Amino acid sequence: MPYKVSHGKAIQVTYSPDEVFARIQHEGIQFIDLQFTGLTGHFHHTTISANTFTPEQMRDGLPKLDGSSIVGFASINDSDLLLKPDPNTFAIIPWMTENKTARLLCDIYWGENRGRLSRDPRGIAQKAEEYIKTQGYDFSTWGPEVEFFVFDKVHWDVLTPYKGQSYSIESKEAPWSQSGDGYPMGLQEGYYPSTPSDTLTPYRNECVNILSQNFGILCDNHHHEVATAGQCEIDIKYDLMTNAADAAQSYKYVIKNVAQKYGKVATMMPKPVAMDAGSGMHVNVSLWKGKENAFFDPDDEIELSQVGRYFCGGIINHAKALSAICNPTTNSYHRLVPGYEAPAYIAWSSGNRSAIVRVPKHLTGKQYSHLKRLEFRAPDPSSNPYLVFAAVTAAGMDGVRKKIDPGEEIRDDIFKMTKSDRSRRGIGVLPKSLGEALDELESDRKFLSPIYTNDVIDKIIELERRDQREIAIRPHPHEFYLYFDV
């Protein structure tokens, strides 16, 4: 749901169908962009004329979707699907000025009153929210930290493997730039540089304004990230699960479209630049009962409750299987290597960024109890946020239900440990490839069953193995091409 700021406070805004139609008329909206997310995380849309949009379509859905043409949705012999708009997601798209256009996010239903499509990612997140309630909690909050690159230009030649394949990246910020009019930054030297080295401050300012003012997505901070060549992060305020996933998808949509306005290209590819930091999507989560954060315990040394430790234990226990959902591309595993800030080892800690799960401890005390959370650092932005949040929920709640201890808190730099030190302290290693991650998911999938159907898990594995085969038969640059537009 969107937010607005009034007198310095964030106020959640909801829209009834009648209010949406009133805004369409009042704002002179000519087109409605119906947007939804596919199983692979790609954003899709179809556009209808506003003057043909009816309350009945808002209520019953629009018969505008061939499910067989969306990867992973439906077979060609049974493919009639409905797009059912969520009025709470109404937003005016500011860069479409000539023919004023608004968007609505949609849920996916079968035709013939056959109910919700089980492979609709938004529906899976909504199912996860309901599951949390059955376990005695009122809701969970989620804060994704989505990193991305903005390049000046990208070129690739991948269609003729027998001739040769290549890609190249242009960025005024990069040490290989030959423009002669910039202030290049070295590999892994991009964290918080001031202007003019940071060339993207005006771009990020515009993204934040559009996210906040048009899409109701509150952003409290933005900055250049560690990598050279235009790595950025814009921080989104935490929210309920489906809302936060909606925000992450809308975020990707906005940054790509604003980049195009600036004559640049933005990508969520986890590791587009070799020998430099990759892009992560750290996921912050907490469970709540009413106004009380179930992860907060004032008497604990790091103020983390037993429930929080069990939730952490579930993530640690299922971390290898989670990789297939949280890191779903072959390129994801170029990021998950030691030395580039991404976690490669399965451990937890407070304030230690070499661990896969971190308990942030910037601010302490009862007045900051709402900030107590777990930060799961493995996911990357090529993943589908709806599926990631639902899978992390399933793992964490499995830990709570079974009282899984997360093990020793590791406060040392894991990257500097020897293999024998890690083995002695029970620190596991994340999968080193997508194939290994999929094998782990196939053998450890039962924890997902309260939220995911077997059909959905099977389809995820099938699609990712397909991409893995596609990469295997072509040289590396094809991987760049395949995952650049994620």
PDB file of C-alpha atoms in Angstrom, residues 20-21 23-25 28-33 47-55 57 90 100-102:
ATOM      1  CA  VAL A  20      -9.607   4.895  -7.957  1.00  0.00           C
ATOM      2  CA  PHE A  21     -12.244   5.662 -10.578  1.00  0.00           C
ATOM      3  CA  ARG A  23      -8.976   9.795  -9.382  1.00  0.00           C
ATOM      4  CA  ILE A  24      -8.893   8.474 -12.944  1.00  0.00           C
ATOM      5  CA  GLN A  25     -11.550  11.024 -13.881  1.00  0.00           C
ATOM      6  CA  GLY A  28      -7.490  13.013 -16.622  1.00  0.00           C
ATOM      7  CA  ILE A  29      -5.982   9.537 -16.838  1.00  0.00           C
ATOM      8  CA  GLN A  30      -6.169   8.158 -20.382  1.00  0.00           C
ATOM      9  CA  PHE A  31      -4.557   4.741 -19.926  1.00  0.00           C
ATOM     10  CA  ILE A  32      -4.242   2.139 -17.160  1.00  0.00           C
ATOM     11  CA  ASP A  33      -1.095   0.020 -17.073  1.00  0.00           C
ATOM     12  CA  THR A  47      -2.285  -1.332 -21.092  1.00  0.00           C
ATOM     13  CA  ILE A  48      -6.014  -0.610 -21.376  1.00  0.00           C
ATOM     14  CA  SER A  49      -7.899   2.565 -22.204  1.00  0.00           C
ATOM     15  CA  ALA A  50      -9.162   4.284 -19.079  1.00  0.00           C
ATOM     16  CA  ASN A  51     -12.523   5.002 -20.695  1.00  0.00           C
ATOM     17  CA  THR A  52     -13.195   1.263 -21.063  1.00  0.00           C
ATOM     18  CA  PHE A  53     -12.190   0.340 -17.506  1.00  0.00           C
ATOM     19  CA  THR A  54     -15.239  -0.600 -15.411  1.00  0.00           C
ATOM     20  CA  PRO A  55     -15.991  -1.328 -11.732  1.00  0.00           C
ATOM     21  CA  GLN A  57     -13.461  -5.385 -14.233  1.00  0.00           C
ATOM     22  CA  PHE A  90      -2.856   2.898  -7.894  1.00  0.00           C
ATOM     23  CA  LYS A 100      -1.412  10.397 -18.921  1.00  0.00           C
ATOM     24  CA  THR A 101      -1.097   6.886 -17.548  1.00  0.00           C
ATOM     25  CA  ALA A 102      -1.623   5.265 -14.148  1.00  0.00           C
TER      26      ALA A 102
END
